[in-house]
CSV table of C-alpha atoms in Angstrom, one decimal:
chain,number,residue,atom,x,y,z
A,1,UNK,CA,14.3,-6.8,27.6
A,2,UNK,CA,14.1,-4.4,24.8
A,3,UNK,CA,16.4,-1.1,24.8
A,4,UNK,CA,13.8,1.6,25.5
A,5,UNK,CA,14.2,4.6,23.1
A,6,UNK,CA,12.3,7.7,21.9
A,7,UNK,CA,9.8,7.8,19.3
A,8,UNK,CA,10.7,9.6,16.0
A,9,UNK,CA,9.5,10.9,13.1
A,10,UNK,CA,10.6,8.5,10.5
A,11,UNK,CA,10.0,11.5,7.8
A,12,UNK,CA,11.3,14.8,9.7
A,13,UNK,CA,13.0,13.1,12.5
A,14,UNK,CA,10.8,15.2,15.4
A,15,UNK,CA,11.3,13.4,18.9
A,16,UNK,CA,7.7,12.1,20.2
A,17,UNK,CA,7.1,10.5,23.4
A,18,UNK,CA,5.3,7.5,22.1
A,19,UNK,CA,4.8,5.9,19.1
A,20,UNK,CA,0.7,6.7,19.0
A,21,UNK,CA,1.8,11.0,18.7
A,22,UNK,CA,4.1,9.7,15.6
A,23,UNK,CA,1.0,8.3,13.8
A,24,UNK,CA,-1.1,11.1,14.7
A,25,UNK,CA,1.7,13.6,13.6
A,26,UNK,CA,2.3,11.5,10.0
A,27,UNK,CA,-1.7,11.8,9.4
A,28,UNK,CA,-1.9,15.7,9.5
A,29,UNK,CA,-2.9,16.4,6.0
A,30,UNK,CA,-1.2,19.2,3.8
A,31,UNK,CA,2.2,18.5,6.1
A,32,UNK,CA,5.7,18.3,5.7
A,33,UNK,CA,5.4,14.2,6.4
A,34,UNK,CA,2.6,13.8,4.0
A,35,UNK,CA,4.6,15.1,1.6
A,36,UNK,CA,7.8,13.2,2.1
A,37,UNK,CA,5.1,10.0,2.2
A,38,UNK,CA,4.1,11.2,-1.7
A,39,UNK,CA,7.4,11.3,-2.7
A,40,UNK,CA,8.2,8.1,-1.5
A,41,UNK,CA,5.1,6.6,-3.4
A,42,UNK,CA,7.0,7.9,-6.5
A,43,UNK,CA,10.4,7.0,-5.6
A,44,UNK,CA,8.8,3.3,-5.2
A,45,UNK,CA,7.0,3.4,-8.7
A,46,UNK,CA,10.6,4.8,-10.1
A,47,UNK,CA,11.9,2.1,-8.6
A,48,UNK,CA,9.4,-0.6,-10.2
A,49,UNK,CA,8.5,0.8,-13.6
A,50,UNK,CA,5.4,-1.0,-15.1
A,51,UNK,CA,5.7,-2.3,-19.0
A,52,UNK,CA,4.8,0.1,-21.7
A,53,UNK,CA,1.6,-0.1,-23.3
A,54,UNK,CA,2.0,-1.0,-27.0
A,55,UNK,CA,1.4,1.4,-29.5
A,56,UNK,CA,-1.2,-0.9,-31.1
A,57,UNK,CA,-3.1,-2.0,-27.7
A,58,UNK,CA,-6.1,-0.2,-26.5
A,59,UNK,CA,-6.4,1.4,-23.5
A,60,UNK,CA,-9.7,-0.9,-22.2
A,61,UNK,CA,-7.7,-4.3,-22.2
A,62,UNK,CA,-8.5,-7.0,-19.2
A,63,UNK,CA,-6.3,-6.7,-16.3
A,64,UNK,CA,-4.0,-9.5,-15.8
A,65,UNK,CA,-4.4,-11.7,-12.7
A,66,UNK,CA,-2.1,-14.0,-11.3
A,67,UNK,CA,-3.3,-18.2,-11.3
A,68,UNK,CA,-1.2,-18.5,-8.2
A,69,UNK,CA,-2.5,-17.0,-5.6
A,70,UNK,CA,-4.3,-19.2,-3.1
A,71,UNK,CA,-7.2,-17.5,-1.7
A,72,UNK,CA,-7.8,-17.5,2.3
A,73,UNK,CA,-10.6,-19.5,3.9
A,74,UNK,CA,-12.6,-22.2,1.5
A,75,UNK,CA,-13.8,-20.2,-1.3
A,76,UNK,CA,-12.8,-21.1,-4.7
A,77,UNK,CA,-11.8,-17.5,-7.3
A,78,UNK,CA,-11.2,-20.7,-9.7
A,79,UNK,CA,-14.0,-19.1,-11.9
A,80,UNK,CA,-12.2,-15.7,-11.5
A,81,UNK,CA,-9.3,-16.4,-13.6
A,82,UNK,CA,-11.2,-18.5,-16.0
A,83,UNK,CA,-10.7,-17.3,-19.4
A,84,UNK,CA,-13.7,-16.0,-21.0
A,85,UNK,CA,-16.5,-17.8,-22.7
A,86,UNK,CA,-16.6,-17.4,-26.6
A,87,UNK,CA,-19.5,-15.5,-26.9
A,88,UNK,CA,-21.0,-14.6,-30.1
A,89,UNK,CA,-21.1,-11.3,-31.2
A,90,UNK,CA,-23.3,-9.5,-32.8
A,91,UNK,CA,-22.7,-7.5,-35.9
A,92,UNK,CA,-24.5,-5.3,-38.5
A,93,UNK,CA,-22.6,-4.6,-41.9
A,94,UNK,CA,-22.3,-1.2,-43.1
A,95,UNK,CA,-20.7,2.6,-42.0
A,96,UNK,CA,-23.0,3.0,-39.1
A,97,UNK,CA,-22.8,-0.7,-37.9
A,98,UNK,CA,-23.0,-1.5,-34.4
A,99,UNK,CA,-21.5,-4.1,-32.3
A,100,UNK,CA,-23.4,-5.8,-29.5
A,101,UNK,CA,-21.2,-7.5,-26.6
A,102,UNK,CA,-22.7,-10.0,-24.2
A,103,UNK,CA,-21.8,-10.2,-20.9
A,104,UNK,CA,-23.0,-12.9,-18.7
A,105,UNK,CA,-23.4,-12.8,-15.1
A,106,UNK,CA,-22.2,-8.8,-14.8
A,107,UNK,CA,-21.1,-7.0,-11.7
A,108,UNK,CA,-24.1,-5.7,-9.6
A,109,UNK,CA,-24.0,-2.8,-8.6
A,110,UNK,CA,-26.3,-1.4,-5.5
A,111,UNK,CA,-27.8,2.5,-5.1
A,112,UNK,CA,-26.6,2.9,-1.2
A,113,UNK,CA,-23.4,4.2,-1.9
A,114,UNK,CA,-21.9,7.2,-1.8
A,115,UNK,CA,-18.9,9.6,-4.0
A,116,UNK,CA,-15.5,11.1,-3.4
A,117,UNK,CA,-17.6,14.6,-3.2
A,118,UNK,CA,-20.3,13.3,-0.6
A,119,UNK,CA,-18.0,12.4,1.6
A,120,UNK,CA,-17.0,16.4,1.6
A,121,UNK,CA,-20.7,17.5,2.0
A,122,UNK,CA,-20.4,15.0,5.3
A,123,UNK,CA,-17.6,17.2,6.9
A,124,UNK,CA,-18.4,19.3,10.3
A,125,UNK,CA,-16.9,22.1,8.3
A,126,UNK,CA,-18.8,21.6,4.4
A,127,UNK,CA,-21.3,24.6,5.6
A,128,UNK,CA,-18.5,27.2,5.6
A,129,UNK,CA,-17.1,26.2,2.7
A,130,UNK,CA,-20.0,27.0,0.6
A,131,UNK,CA,-19.4,30.5,0.8
A,132,UNK,CA,-15.6,30.2,1.2
A,133,UNK,CA,-13.9,27.9,-0.8
A,134,UNK,CA,-10.4,27.8,0.8
A,135,UNK,CA,-11.9,27.5,4.7
A,136,UNK,CA,-10.1,27.4,7.1
A,137,UNK,CA,-7.9,29.5,5.6
A,138,UNK,CA,-9.7,33.1,4.9
A,139,UNK,CA,-8.5,33.2,1.0
A,140,UNK,CA,-6.5,31.9,-1.6
A,141,UNK,CA,-3.6,33.7,-1.0
A,142,UNK,CA,-3.1,32.5,3.0
A,143,UNK,CA,-3.9,29.1,1.7
A,144,UNK,CA,-1.2,29.5,-1.0
A,145,UNK,CA,1.2,30.8,2.1
A,146,UNK,CA,-0.2,27.9,4.6
A,147,UNK,CA,0.1,25.4,2.3
A,148,UNK,CA,3.7,26.3,1.5
A,149,UNK,CA,4.6,26.5,5.5
A,150,UNK,CA,3.1,23.1,5.4
A,151,UNK,CA,5.0,21.5,2.8
A,152,UNK,CA,8.3,22.9,3.4
A,153,UNK,CA,9.7,20.6,5.6
A,154,UNK,CA,10.2,23.4,8.5
A,155,UNK,CA,10.4,23.4,12.3
A,156,UNK,CA,7.8,24.6,14.2
A,157,UNK,CA,9.8,26.6,15.7
A,158,UNK,CA,11.1,27.9,12.1
A,159,UNK,CA,7.7,28.3,11.2
A,160,UNK,CA,7.5,30.5,14.7
A,161,UNK,CA,10.3,32.7,13.6
A,162,UNK,CA,8.8,32.8,10.1
A,163,UNK,CA,5.5,34.5,11.2
A,164,UNK,CA,7.4,36.6,13.7
A,165,UNK,CA,9.0,38.8,10.7
A,166,UNK,CA,7.4,42.4,10.5
A,167,UNK,CA,6.6,41.9,6.7
A,168,UNK,CA,4.6,38.6,7.4
A,169,UNK,CA,2.9,40.1,9.8
A,170,UNK,CA,1.9,42.8,7.1
A,171,UNK,CA,0.0,39.9,5.3
A,172,UNK,CA,-2.9,40.0,8.3
A,173,UNK,CA,-2.8,36.0,8.3
A,174,UNK,CA,-5.6,35.0,10.5
A,175,UNK,CA,-3.0,32.3,12.1
A,176,UNK,CA,0.1,33.9,14.5
A,177,UNK,CA,2.0,30.7,15.5
A,178,UNK,CA,2.9,27.2,14.0
A,179,UNK,CA,0.2,25.2,16.5
A,180,UNK,CA,-2.8,27.5,14.7
A,181,UNK,CA,-1.2,26.8,11.5
A,182,UNK,CA,-1.1,23.0,12.1
A,183,UNK,CA,-4.7,23.4,13.9
A,184,UNK,CA,-6.2,24.4,10.8
A,185,UNK,CA,-4.6,21.6,8.6
A,186,UNK,CA,-6.4,19.3,11.1
A,187,UNK,CA,-9.5,20.7,10.5
A,188,UNK,CA,-9.4,19.5,6.7
A,189,UNK,CA,-10.8,16.4,5.3
A,190,UNK,CA,-7.6,13.8,5.5
A,191,UNK,CA,-7.4,10.5,4.2
A,192,UNK,CA,-6.9,6.9,5.9
A,193,UNK,CA,-5.3,8.0,9.2
A,194,UNK,CA,-2.0,6.0,9.9
A,195,UNK,CA,-1.7,3.1,13.1
A,196,UNK,CA,0.4,2.3,15.3
A,197,UNK,CA,1.3,-1.0,17.0
A,198,UNK,CA,4.2,-2.5,18.9
A,199,UNK,CA,5.1,-5.3,17.6
A,200,UNK,CA,6.5,-8.5,20.1
A,201,UNK,CA,9.3,-10.3,19.2
A,202,UNK,CA,10.9,-13.6,20.7
A,203,UNK,CA,14.4,-12.4,20.5
A,204,UNK,CA,15.8,-8.8,22.2
A,205,UNK,CA,15.9,-6.3,19.7
A,206,UNK,CA,18.4,-3.1,19.8
A,207,UNK,CA,15.4,-0.6,19.6
A,208,UNK,CA,11.4,-1.2,20.0
A,209,UNK,CA,9.6,-2.5,16.9
A,210,UNK,CA,7.0,-0.6,16.3
A,211,UNK,CA,4.6,-0.9,12.6
A,212,UNK,CA,3.0,2.3,11.1
A,213,UNK,CA,0.5,1.3,9.1
A,214,UNK,CA,-3.0,2.2,7.4
A,215,UNK,CA,-5.7,0.1,7.1
A,216,UNK,CA,-5.5,-1.4,3.5
A,217,UNK,CA,-8.8,-2.1,2.8
A,218,UNK,CA,-9.5,2.0,3.3
A,219,UNK,CA,-6.1,2.2,1.1
A,220,UNK,CA,-8.1,0.3,-2.4
A,221,UNK,CA,-11.3,2.6,-1.3
A,222,UNK,CA,-9.4,5.8,-1.7
A,223,UNK,CA,-8.1,4.3,-5.0
A,224,UNK,CA,-11.3,2.4,-6.0
A,225,UNK,CA,-13.8,5.7,-4.9
A,226,UNK,CA,-11.8,8.0,-6.7
A,227,UNK,CA,-13.4,10.0,-9.4
A,228,UNK,CA,-10.6,10.5,-11.4
A,229,UNK,CA,-10.8,6.8,-12.5
A,230,UNK,CA,-14.6,6.2,-13.7
A,231,UNK,CA,-14.6,4.5,-16.7
A,232,UNK,CA,-10.7,3.4,-16.0
A,233,UNK,CA,-11.3,0.0,-14.4
A,234,UNK,CA,-12.5,-3.1,-15.5
A,235,UNK,CA,-14.6,-5.7,-13.5
A,236,UNK,CA,-14.4,-9.6,-13.2
A,237,UNK,CA,-16.9,-11.1,-11.8
A,238,UNK,CA,-18.4,-14.2,-10.4
A,239,UNK,CA,-22.1,-14.4,-9.6
A,240,UNK,CA,-22.5,-10.2,-9.8
A,241,UNK,CA,-19.5,-9.9,-7.1
A,242,UNK,CA,-16.5,-7.7,-9.0
A,243,UNK,CA,-12.8,-9.4,-8.0
A,244,UNK,CA,-10.8,-6.3,-7.3
A,245,UNK,CA,-6.9,-7.4,-8.3
A,246,UNK,CA,-4.8,-5.8,-5.5
A,247,UNK,CA,-1.1,-5.7,-6.5
A,248,UNK,CA,1.9,-4.9,-3.7
A,249,UNK,CA,5.0,-3.4,-3.4
A,250,UNK,CA,7.9,-2.8,-1.7
A,251,UNK,CA,11.7,-2.2,-1.6
A,252,UNK,CA,13.9,-2.1,0.8
A,253,UNK,CA,14.5,1.8,0.9
A,254,UNK,CA,16.4,3.8,3.6
A,255,UNK,CA,13.7,7.3,4.6
A,256,UNK,CA,15.7,9.1,6.6
A,257,UNK,CA,19.1,11.0,5.8
A,258,UNK,CA,21.5,12.6,8.5
A,259,UNK,CA,19.0,11.8,11.4
A,260,UNK,CA,20.0,7.8,12.0
A,261,UNK,CA,19.4,6.7,8.9
A,262,UNK,CA,16.3,4.6,9.6
A,263,UNK,CA,15.7,1.8,7.1
A,264,UNK,CA,11.9,0.6,6.4
A,265,UNK,CA,10.5,-1.6,3.8
A,266,UNK,CA,7.4,0.8,2.3
A,267,UNK,CA,4.9,-1.1,1.7
A,268,UNK,CA,2.6,0.6,-1.1
A,269,UNK,CA,-1.0,-0.8,-2.8
A,270,UNK,CA,-2.9,-0.6,-5.8
A,271,UNK,CA,-5.2,-2.2,-8.0
A,272,UNK,CA,-5.3,-4.7,-11.0
A,273,UNK,CA,-8.5,-3.0,-12.6
A,274,UNK,CA,-6.8,0.0,-13.3
A,275,UNK,CA,-6.0,0.6,-17.0
A,276,UNK,CA,-2.8,0.8,-17.3
A,277,UNK,CA,-1.8,4.3,-18.6
A,278,UNK,CA,-3.6,5.5,-15.2
A,279,UNK,CA,-1.6,3.1,-12.8
A,280,UNK,CA,1.4,3.9,-14.2
A,281,UNK,CA,1.7,7.8,-14.2
A,282,UNK,CA,2.7,8.8,-10.2
A,283,UNK,CA,0.4,11.9,-10.9
A,284,UNK,CA,-2.5,9.9,-10.5
A,285,UNK,CA,-1.4,8.5,-7.3
A,286,UNK,CA,-3.1,5.2,-7.6
A,287,UNK,CA,-0.5,3.2,-5.9
A,288,UNK,CA,-0.8,4.0,-1.9
A,289,UNK,CA,1.8,3.8,0.6
A,290,UNK,CA,-0.2,2.0,3.4
A,291,UNK,CA,2.8,0.9,6.0
A,292,UNK,CA,6.6,0.8,6.7
A,293,UNK,CA,7.9,-2.8,7.2
A,294,UNK,CA,9.9,-2.1,10.1
A,295,UNK,CA,14.2,-3.1,9.7
A,296,UNK,CA,15.7,-3.7,13.3
A,297,UNK,CA,18.9,-4.8,14.3
A,298,UNK,CA,18.7,-8.3,16.4
A,299,UNK,CA,20.4,-9.0,19.5
A,300,UNK,CA,22.0,-12.4,18.9
A,301,UNK,CA,25.5,-13.5,18.3
A,302,UNK,CA,24.7,-15.2,14.7
A,303,UNK,CA,25.1,-13.0,12.0
A,304,UNK,CA,22.7,-15.8,9.7
A,305,UNK,CA,20.2,-16.1,12.8
A,306,UNK,CA,20.2,-12.3,12.6
A,307,UNK,CA,19.2,-12.2,9.2
A,308,UNK,CA,16.5,-14.7,9.5
A,309,UNK,CA,14.9,-13.0,12.5
A,310,UNK,CA,14.3,-9.4,9.8
A,311,UNK,CA,13.0,-11.7,7.5
A,312,UNK,CA,10.9,-13.3,10.3
A,313,UNK,CA,9.9,-10.0,11.4
A,314,UNK,CA,8.7,-8.6,7.7
A,315,UNK,CA,6.4,-11.9,7.6
A,316,UNK,CA,4.7,-11.0,10.8
A,317,UNK,CA,4.2,-7.7,10.1
A,318,UNK,CA,2.8,-8.4,6.7
A,319,UNK,CA,0.2,-11.0,8.5
A,320,UNK,CA,-0.8,-7.8,10.3
A,321,UNK,CA,-0.8,-5.3,7.6
A,322,UNK,CA,-2.7,-7.9,5.4
A,323,UNK,CA,-5.3,-9.0,7.7
A,324,UNK,CA,-8.4,-7.0,6.7
A,325,UNK,CA,-7.5,-7.7,2.8
A,326,UNK,CA,-7.7,-11.6,3.6
A,327,UNK,CA,-11.2,-11.2,5.3
A,328,UNK,CA,-12.4,-9.4,2.5
A,329,UNK,CA,-11.2,-11.8,0.3
A,330,UNK,CA,-12.1,-14.7,1.6
A,331,UNK,CA,-15.8,-13.4,2.8
A,332,UNK,CA,-16.2,-10.1,0.6
A,333,UNK,CA,-16.7,-6.2,1.4
A,334,UNK,CA,-19.0,-3.4,0.4
A,335,UNK,CA,-17.6,-0.8,-1.5
A,336,UNK,CA,-18.3,2.2,-3.2
A,337,UNK,CA,-17.4,2.9,-6.6
A,338,UNK,CA,-16.6,6.7,-8.3
A,339,UNK,CA,-20.4,6.7,-9.4
A,340,UNK,CA,-22.0,6.1,-5.8
A,341,UNK,CA,-23.2,2.3,-6.3
A,342,UNK,CA,-22.4,-0.2,-3.4
A,343,UNK,CA,-20.2,-3.3,-5.0
A,344,UNK,CA,-19.6,-6.4,-3.2
A,345,UNK,CA,-16.1,-7.0,-3.4
A,346,UNK,CA,-13.7,-9.3,-3.1
A,347,UNK,CA,-9.9,-8.4,-2.7
A,348,UNK,CA,-7.5,-11.2,-4.4
A,349,UNK,CA,-3.5,-11.0,-4.3
A,350,UNK,CA,-3.1,-10.3,-7.6
A,351,UNK,CA,0.9,-9.0,-8.4
A,352,UNK,CA,3.3,-8.6,-5.6
A,353,UNK,CA,5.9,-6.1,-7.1
A,354,UNK,CA,9.8,-7.1,-5.6
A,355,UNK,CA,13.0,-7.2,-6.8
A,356,UNK,CA,15.1,-10.6,-6.3
A,357,UNK,CA,15.9,-10.3,-2.6
A,358,UNK,CA,12.6,-9.3,-1.8
A,359,UNK,CA,11.4,-12.4,-3.3
A,360,UNK,CA,13.6,-14.9,-1.8
A,361,UNK,CA,12.3,-13.5,1.3
A,362,UNK,CA,9.1,-13.5,0.6
A,363,UNK,CA,9.2,-17.3,-0.2
A,364,UNK,CA,11.1,-18.1,2.5
A,365,UNK,CA,14.3,-19.6,0.0
A,366,UNK,CA,17.9,-18.2,0.2
A,367,UNK,CA,20.7,-18.8,-2.1
A,368,UNK,CA,19.9,-19.5,-5.9
A,369,UNK,CA,17.1,-20.9,-5.9
A,370,UNK,CA,14.0,-19.4,-7.9
A,371,UNK,CA,11.8,-17.7,-5.8
A,372,UNK,CA,9.1,-18.6,-8.1
A,373,UNK,CA,9.7,-22.2,-9.3
A,374,UNK,CA,11.2,-25.2,-7.5
A,375,UNK,CA,14.3,-25.3,-10.1
A,376,UNK,CA,17.8,-24.8,-8.5
A,377,UNK,CA,20.3,-22.2,-10.0
A,378,UNK,CA,21.7,-25.7,-11.9
A,379,UNK,CA,18.4,-26.0,-13.5
A,380,UNK,CA,17.8,-22.6,-14.4
A,381,UNK,CA,18.6,-23.7,-17.8
A,382,UNK,CA,16.8,-26.2,-18.4
A,383,UNK,CA,14.1,-26.0,-21.2
A,384,UNK,CA,10.9,-27.4,-19.3
A,385,UNK,CA,9.0,-25.5,-16.5
A,386,UNK,CA,9.9,-26.5,-13.5
A,387,UNK,CA,6.7,-27.3,-10.7
A,388,UNK,CA,5.6,-24.1,-8.9
A,389,UNK,CA,6.3,-23.1,-5.6
A,390,UNK,CA,3.3,-23.1,-4.0
A,391,UNK,CA,2.0,-22.2,-0.3
A,392,UNK,CA,1.2,-26.0,0.0
A,393,UNK,CA,4.8,-26.9,-0.7
A,394,UNK,CA,6.3,-23.8,1.3
A,395,UNK,CA,4.3,-24.7,4.4
A,396,UNK,CA,5.6,-29.0,3.9
A,397,UNK,CA,8.7,-27.9,3.8
A,398,UNK,CA,8.6,-25.9,6.3
A,399,UNK,CA,7.3,-28.5,8.3
A,400,UNK,CA,9.7,-31.2,7.5
A,401,UNK,CA,12.8,-28.9,8.7
A,402,UNK,CA,11.2,-28.0,12.6
A,403,UNK,CA,10.7,-31.9,12.7
A,404,UNK,CA,14.5,-32.4,12.1
A,405,UNK,CA,15.6,-29.3,14.1
A,406,UNK,CA,13.5,-30.9,17.1
A,407,UNK,CA,13.3,-28.7,20.3
A,408,UNK,CA,16.0,-26.8,20.1
A,409,UNK,CA,14.7,-23.0,19.3
A,410,UNK,CA,16.0,-21.9,16.2
A,411,UNK,CA,18.0,-24.9,15.0
A,412,UNK,CA,16.3,-24.8,11.0
A,413,UNK,CA,19.2,-22.4,10.2
A,414,UNK,CA,21.7,-25.2,10.3
A,415,UNK,CA,19.4,-27.1,7.6
A,416,UNK,CA,20.6,-26.5,4.0
A,417,UNK,CA,17.8,-25.4,1.8
A,418,UNK,CA,19.0,-28.0,-1.1
A,419,UNK,CA,18.1,-31.0,1.5
A,420,UNK,CA,14.2,-30.2,-0.1
A,421,UNK,CA,14.7,-29.4,-3.2
């Protein structure tokens, strides 16, 4: 059985009665924990800096989408990744010449969408915002004080002590306690809400395995629908259906200090359709944190077995978090673009940005094996390209390993990867 333990916020370390309370705490807008999540995203982007644009390269180049993605289901996305046809260009010579580009089968757009600002207009407090832009706060100065307190990382008790000062009481703030301040912050429109889910494992762990995540489709929608990205996205389409190339990024990170040194794999998500310049700037918030993949300690006498169980847990959590994207990649989903048009989109995986250890973990290889091809370390200097490592190849190898292991639980750990190329 798993050891019982209280739930703590991975940011501030505050104790809660259960993991659902932690998820609600993390979803509060303008809170110190949300600020920590933004800092974590910037840290992840700085650890995986995108390549800089060439000075002579235009910003409206078509995004590169990997050809190695194998979508879920029977739908074939091969036409999405094919090179563009050689299309004649009509050009009239002269100083005032005009150029006409022909695009067959352009992405279809429907009128029944919504814009980023329409979400604010539909908020229950939108009528008060027409007369007071800083509602639920009385004025700009009060909003500045509230914003500083919520982002400062102070505990509820310290905020109460601050608000109890005589000088602060003379400010005539509309809130007198940290609880009232949090209540007003929860009235503000927020982004995708955090969820929590207890992951069941086949082997015992030293602490319960709790996965904190947000719906990746809603995270993608927050990027796709953002008004700052209008005219900064390219659409690849097949028969009128836009393809949204999904970019994932993760790196094992210590997310707390002095409060247990909690370690997790932050999973970020973005779109390959975005132009390089806005996507490479952290100030545009083009990468959204969609999950905190847990790293727990398994109770097992074999050290190598504990590492395999941890890797298997990451795959199990990724399967839970990315399930909505798999469904959208296979069957499509309706999303609203920045100008309020509804588009029938497919969310194919375009890229997964990781370092070498995580790439090997995702590819289920170890040692000195390439995570991208079937080459071993002695073959890295070959003058030709080796066969790519695909999903079908990996599943076939796992089937062979399971057949050799027999009925003994987790026996595949004793089988060497070199036996399978």
